[in-house]
Amino acid sequence: MRVFVTALALVVCLAASAARAGAVADFADRLKLSGWVEGIQSVGMHAPNEEVTSRARLRLNLEGDFDWIYGWISADLEKNWKIESETGADIHEAWLEHVGNGWDVRVGRQTIIWGRADGVQITDIICPPDYTESITRDLDEIRMPVGAAKFRLLGSTVDTELIWIPVFRAAKLPKDSNPWAVSSAWPAGLDVHQEDVDEPDISLENSELALRVSAYFSGFDCSASVFHGWDDMAAYHRHAVSGGGGTDVYISPEHHRLTVLGLDFARPWSDFVFRGEMACYLGRYFATDVLEGGVLQRDAVKWLAGVDWTPGNDWTVIAQIYGQRILDYDDTLAEHRHNVTTTLNISKDLLNQTLTLSSMLYLNLNDLDSFYRAKADYEISDGLHVILGADVFGGTRAGSYGQYQNNSQIWLKTKYSF
Amino acid sequence: MSKLAAGVCVFLSFLICFPAFAAELTGREVMVLEDERPDGDDRTSMITMTLINKRDRKRVRQVKSFSKDYGKDKKSVMIFREPADVRKTAFLSWEYDDADREDDKWLYMPAMRKTRRISGASKNEYFMGTDFTYDDMGDRSVDEDVHTLVGEEPAMGHDCWKIESVPVDKEDMYARKVLWVSKTAHMIMQAEYYDKDGLLKVYKALEAEERNGFWTLLSSEMNNVSRQHRTLMETTEVCYDSGLDDSLFRVSTIQRGRLP
């Protein structure tokens, strides 16, 4: 509701801007409508070959440029036959922007992406992820916009970005009958009571702040950032009470304050671009295998090294290795001390760049489980694409990818942009 | 008047009447003339590229283009208007005259709201499915090829110098190029691109005219003989020396996803 009110206020602001800019006819000329419509249907690779993904979505974008102010609203209308909770309408982004001399400011619900990684969050922690369909959605659909005020001071080579997020937005995880929901198996004899997630109240002291300084030199880009906010993922605190021949476990999910210091760089050389990112997560809560307590607070370092190679002839190769190291490690922690994953994405454009074949692999080196996506994207005409793909999850069922083995699927998607 | 003075006078008259004989240009000098053809300190245009395949099916790409000179270097930015699925994609490049120095390039992807550094060396990629490579569209440094003047021939209604250009880099996608450079416009009016297997592409400047004192290419065609595919490029809304602000050519500007 709050977002709809924001969007309405934004339209009123644009209308007021139009009044300032000129006549009503001028107002209409300054507005542009665009968007896309897509449908995707899949069949499971394993018996009984049920669909894993089945949805249709319409995205409408409305933008208005009134010289001194620019506004953007995008809204989604979705019908999801597999995950009913996704069906409905929603405002995706709604923001206003003013550009000054050497600075700009953007206020409203917006998408802010940091970092150099492809599909991996290292320093990129402003917008929380939407894992409703795990990582099988397009990368731009996995990030959820946040209500924020973003102020940028723009120099010739150095930009400074200050972000204030007054309202916390948590990561979205699959639950209930969603095929991507992870079931928790508790030992027999435990009676589990889970409370609702405790999210921070809306208040000035609970708001989030982020600062990033980026420099763009000839042959070298780099950034340093600091984020002081809330962990998008709740920590599942546990309290066990024994008695009467059984044990009651009380789970109270809670979001905690988090400070993240980040660095990243990109360096082109010949046909290559080398990229790197590192972030120190100070005071993050990690789950344990111990019934009592359930979480431990530790610092952690996330890192990534990647290379993009464009050898020519419409080939693109992107390779990445990334990991997380938990400092002051405790053996009761559920996560590995050092968890390392690699990604490899190879794509080739054919038929005058109307057909793109791509092959993408995520391989976790600790559990040796993987997610592999092969895709053929054909542009039938301007803006109209038909995409045939396969998602294959492999490896141990205890792994973050292997647990979805039953969700391996072949899918067909059509998308029309206008 | 002595015989010597009379001889000098006759010789000077000859030079004035027949300047072409005064100093035969080398291939490199012709290409420097082409490279340094006056086009203002900055320029803005709308470029529409129509891609036509062998079945005569058409696809359209439209970009708004801005560029500005910084001495012999150039900064340019392009933002896509069509097709809809790539609309607002922006491409920023800082191109250096020094052939040994790699260009700086960034790509803004609107769906991700993210700008990424891209390789400055990949000039041989085809631009958005057209038959023009990034190199064909940009300012290739003169000394990236060895140029030889092989004759003079008319092309596309212009008297032209005929130049053969062979890339210094043996890995270049072209083995050689034959260029027809207009003597009056100092513009490439026709070109043939060869790879090791033979003729690859034929370029023709279909319409060029002088605007505000600058020779301006309004329409051109690249016919990819080997792929049986061609691209018609039309330039409109051409504007020179409008005083484009330096801030237009920064990463922070393309990150907004919109340009003037």
mmCIF file of N, CA and C in Angstrom, chain B residues 40-98:
data_model
loop_
_atom_site.group_PDB
_atom_site.id
_atom_site.type_symbol
_atom_site.label_atom_id
_atom_site.label_comp_id
_atom_site.label_asym_id
_atom_site.label_seq_id
_atom_site.Cartn_x
_atom_site.Cartn_y
_atom_site.Cartn_z
ATOM 1 N N GLY B 40 34.242 19.771 -36.642
ATOM 2 C CA GLY B 40 33.866 20.503 -35.436
ATOM 3 C C GLY B 40 34.542 19.932 -34.200
ATOM 4 N N ASP B 41 34.331 20.613 -33.086
ATOM 5 C CA ASP B 41 34.905 20.128 -31.831
ATOM 6 C C ASP B 41 34.003 19.094 -31.174
ATOM 7 N N ASP B 42 32.716 19.181 -31.472
ATOM 8 C CA ASP B 42 31.807 18.142 -30.981
ATOM 9 C C ASP B 42 30.683 17.949 -31.977
ATOM 10 N N ARG B 43 30.009 16.825 -31.874
ATOM 11 C CA ARG B 43 28.962 16.508 -32.843
ATOM 12 C C ARG B 43 27.901 15.604 -32.215
ATOM 13 N N THR B 44 26.683 15.796 -32.678
ATOM 14 C CA THR B 44 25.543 15.016 -32.198
ATOM 15 C C THR B 44 24.773 14.511 -33.398
ATOM 16 N N SER B 45 24.280 13.303 -33.337
ATOM 17 C CA SER B 45 23.466 12.800 -34.451
ATOM 18 C C SER B 45 22.609 11.630 -34.000
ATOM 19 N N MET B 46 21.609 11.336 -34.786
ATOM 20 C CA MET B 46 20.782 10.142 -34.596
ATOM 21 C C MET B 46 21.125 9.187 -35.738
ATOM 22 N N ILE B 47 21.505 7.981 -35.382
ATOM 23 C CA ILE B 47 21.909 7.011 -36.399
ATOM 24 C C ILE B 47 20.889 5.874 -36.430
ATOM 25 N N THR B 48 20.362 5.638 -37.612
ATOM 26 C CA THR B 48 19.418 4.530 -37.788
ATOM 27 C C THR B 48 20.068 3.488 -38.688
ATOM 28 N N MET B 49 20.162 2.279 -38.163
ATOM 29 C CA MET B 49 20.783 1.203 -38.931
ATOM 30 C C MET B 49 19.724 0.165 -39.276
ATOM 31 N N THR B 50 19.554 -0.069 -40.554
ATOM 32 C CA THR B 50 18.588 -1.081 -41.001
ATOM 33 C C THR B 50 19.366 -2.299 -41.473
ATOM 34 N N LEU B 51 19.131 -3.406 -40.814
ATOM 35 C CA LEU B 51 19.828 -4.645 -41.128
ATOM 36 C C LEU B 51 18.951 -5.456 -42.070
ATOM 37 N N ILE B 52 19.508 -5.849 -43.188
ATOM 38 C CA ILE B 52 18.709 -6.544 -44.207
ATOM 39 C C ILE B 52 19.377 -7.883 -44.522
ATOM 40 N N ASN B 53 18.634 -8.975 -44.336
ATOM 41 C CA ASN B 53 19.246 -10.283 -44.609
ATOM 42 C C ASN B 53 18.926 -10.722 -46.036
ATOM 43 N N LYS B 54 19.371 -11.917 -46.381
ATOM 44 C CA LYS B 54 19.245 -12.341 -47.778
ATOM 45 C C LYS B 54 17.800 -12.566 -48.192
ATOM 46 N N ARG B 55 16.899 -12.742 -47.198
ATOM 47 C CA ARG B 55 15.468 -12.880 -47.530
ATOM 48 C C ARG B 55 14.770 -11.524 -47.489
ATOM 49 N N ASP B 56 15.557 -10.476 -47.385
ATOM 50 C CA ASP B 56 15.057 -9.097 -47.370
ATOM 51 C C ASP B 56 14.282 -8.759 -46.084
ATOM 52 N N ARG B 57 14.468 -9.578 -45.052
ATOM 53 C CA ARG B 57 13.867 -9.244 -43.754
ATOM 54 C C ARG B 57 14.676 -8.149 -43.088
ATOM 55 N N LYS B 58 13.975 -7.194 -42.472
ATOM 56 C CA LYS B 58 14.669 -6.025 -41.937
ATOM 57 C C LYS B 58 14.571 -5.964 -40.422
ATOM 58 N N ARG B 59 15.618 -5.545 -39.807
ATOM 59 C CA ARG B 59 15.622 -5.220 -38.381
ATOM 60 C C ARG B 59 16.234 -3.827 -38.249
ATOM 61 N N VAL B 60 15.784 -3.107 -37.219
ATOM 62 C CA VAL B 60 16.215 -1.706 -37.095
ATOM 63 C C VAL B 60 16.874 -1.458 -35.746
ATOM 64 N N ARG B 61 18.029 -0.846 -35.757
ATOM 65 C CA ARG B 61 18.705 -0.375 -34.547
ATOM 66 C C ARG B 61 18.866 1.137 -34.661
ATOM 67 N N GLN B 62 18.523 1.830 -33.573
ATOM 68 C CA GLN B 62 18.650 3.284 -33.614
ATOM 69 C C GLN B 62 19.418 3.755 -32.390
ATOM 70 N N VAL B 63 20.418 4.567 -32.623
ATOM 71 C CA VAL B 63 21.212 5.098 -31.507
ATOM 72 C C VAL B 63 21.353 6.610 -31.625
ATOM 73 N N LYS B 64 21.370 7.253 -30.481
ATOM 74 C CA LYS B 64 21.701 8.680 -30.429
ATOM 75 C C LYS B 64 23.185 8.746 -30.094
ATOM 76 N N SER B 65 23.913 9.543 -30.851
ATOM 77 C CA SER B 65 25.366 9.545 -30.705
ATOM 78 C C SER B 65 25.886 10.954 -30.400
ATOM 79 N N PHE B 66 26.812 11.028 -29.461
ATOM 80 C CA PHE B 66 27.465 12.285 -29.102
ATOM 81 C C PHE B 66 28.965 12.029 -29.105
ATOM 82 N N SER B 67 29.735 12.987 -29.601
ATOM 83 C CA SER B 67 31.192 12.841 -29.491
ATOM 84 C C SER B 67 31.840 14.210 -29.384
ATOM 85 N N LYS B 68 33.022 14.201 -28.770
ATOM 86 C CA LYS B 68 33.727 15.458 -28.552
ATOM 87 C C LYS B 68 35.227 15.206 -28.640
ATOM 88 N N ASP B 69 35.928 16.133 -29.276
ATOM 89 C CA ASP B 69 37.379 15.995 -29.426
ATOM 90 C C ASP B 69 38.112 16.545 -28.208
ATOM 91 N N TYR B 70 39.150 15.844 -27.837
ATOM 92 C CA TYR B 70 40.065 16.310 -26.783
ATOM 93 C C TYR B 70 41.462 16.225 -27.379
ATOM 94 N N GLY B 71 41.829 17.283 -28.109
ATOM 95 C CA GLY B 71 43.051 17.213 -28.885
ATOM 96 C C GLY B 71 42.863 16.186 -29.978
ATOM 97 N N LYS B 72 43.786 15.254 -30.087
ATOM 98 C CA LYS B 72 43.645 14.204 -31.103
ATOM 99 C C LYS B 72 42.837 13.014 -30.580
ATOM 100 N N ASP B 73 42.546 13.024 -29.285
ATOM 101 C CA ASP B 73 41.722 11.961 -28.701
ATOM 102 C C ASP B 73 40.250 12.344 -28.822
ATOM 103 N N LYS B 74 39.390 11.364 -28.603
ATOM 104 C CA LYS B 74 37.961 11.628 -28.747
ATOM 105 C C LYS B 74 37.183 10.841 -27.698
ATOM 106 N N LYS B 75 36.163 11.481 -27.160
ATOM 107 C CA LYS B 75 35.255 10.766 -26.270
ATOM 108 C C LYS B 75 33.891 10.706 -26.948
ATOM 109 N N SER B 76 33.251 9.545 -26.847
ATOM 110 C CA SER B 76 31.936 9.433 -27.469
ATOM 111 C C SER B 76 31.008 8.602 -26.602
ATOM 112 N N VAL B 77 29.743 8.865 -26.759
ATOM 113 C CA VAL B 77 28.745 8.094 -26.033
ATOM 114 C C VAL B 77 27.557 7.844 -26.962
ATOM 115 N N MET B 78 27.059 6.617 -26.895
ATOM 116 C CA MET B 78 25.896 6.258 -27.706
ATOM 117 C C MET B 78 24.846 5.651 -26.791
ATOM 118 N N ILE B 79 23.610 5.987 -27.028
ATOM 119 C CA ILE B 79 22.535 5.373 -26.253
ATOM 120 C C ILE B 79 21.511 4.802 -27.228
ATOM 121 N N PHE B 80 21.098 3.571 -26.979
ATOM 122 C CA PHE B 80 20.189 2.884 -27.899
ATOM 123 C C PHE B 80 18.759 3.331 -27.684
ATOM 124 N N ARG B 81 18.078 3.595 -28.796
ATOM 125 C CA ARG B 81 16.655 3.942 -28.765
ATOM 126 C C ARG B 81 15.802 2.764 -29.222
ATOM 127 N N GLU B 82 16.297 2.012 -30.162
ATOM 128 C CA GLU B 82 15.593 0.841 -30.683
ATOM 129 C C GLU B 82 16.610 -0.261 -30.963
ATOM 130 N N PRO B 83 16.213 -1.520 -30.869
ATOM 131 C CA PRO B 83 14.900 -2.055 -30.521
ATOM 132 C C PRO B 83 14.641 -1.947 -29.019
ATOM 133 N N ALA B 84 13.402 -2.268 -28.649
ATOM 134 C CA ALA B 84 12.969 -2.020 -27.275
ATOM 135 C C ALA B 84 13.755 -2.836 -26.252
ATOM 136 N N ASP B 85 14.189 -4.041 -26.631
ATOM 137 C CA ASP B 85 14.848 -4.880 -25.634
ATOM 138 C C ASP B 85 16.247 -4.387 -25.269
ATOM 139 N N VAL B 86 16.799 -3.492 -26.050
ATOM 140 C CA VAL B 86 18.109 -2.922 -25.683
ATOM 141 C C VAL B 86 18.018 -1.404 -25.464
ATOM 142 N N ARG B 87 16.808 -0.891 -25.435
ATOM 143 C CA ARG B 87 16.614 0.555 -25.251
ATOM 144 C C ARG B 87 17.268 1.003 -23.939
ATOM 145 N N LYS B 88 17.927 2.136 -23.982
ATOM 146 C CA LYS B 88 18.630 2.746 -22.843
ATOM 147 C C LYS B 88 19.999 2.125 -22.575
ATOM 148 N N THR B 89 20.356 1.091 -23.318
ATOM 149 C CA THR B 89 21.722 0.590 -23.215
ATOM 150 C C THR B 89 22.659 1.696 -23.711
ATOM 151 N N ALA B 90 23.687 1.980 -22.949
ATOM 152 C CA ALA B 90 24.584 3.080 -23.330
ATOM 153 C C ALA B 90 26.019 2.579 -23.413
ATOM 154 N N PHE B 91 26.742 3.173 -24.333
ATOM 155 C CA PHE B 91 28.091 2.734 -24.636
ATOM 156 C C PHE B 91 28.996 3.975 -24.619
ATOM 157 N N LEU B 92 29.920 4.000 -23.673
ATOM 158 C CA LEU B 92 30.830 5.149 -23.529
ATOM 159 C C LEU B 92 32.240 4.728 -23.913
ATOM 160 N N SER B 93 32.889 5.529 -24.741
ATOM 161 C CA SER B 93 34.271 5.182 -25.087
ATOM 162 C C SER B 93 35.151 6.422 -25.108
ATOM 163 N N TRP B 94 36.355 6.235 -24.621
ATOM 164 C CA TRP B 94 37.400 7.250 -24.710
ATOM 165 C C TRP B 94 38.430 6.674 -25.673
ATOM 166 N N GLU B 95 38.518 7.275 -26.851
ATOM 167 C CA GLU B 95 39.389 6.722 -27.901
ATOM 168 C C GLU B 95 40.647 7.554 -28.017
ATOM 169 N N TYR B 96 41.778 6.871 -28.031
ATOM 170 C CA TYR B 96 43.070 7.563 -28.034
ATOM 171 C C TYR B 96 43.731 7.466 -29.400
ATOM 172 N N ASP B 97 44.334 8.563 -29.800
ATOM 173 C CA ASP B 97 45.001 8.611 -31.098
ATOM 174 C C ASP B 97 46.225 7.709 -31.112
ATOM 175 N N ASP B 98 46.881 7.593 -29.969
ATOM 176 C CA ASP B 98 48.066 6.750 -29.847
ATOM 177 C C ASP B 98 47.664 5.282 -30.061
#
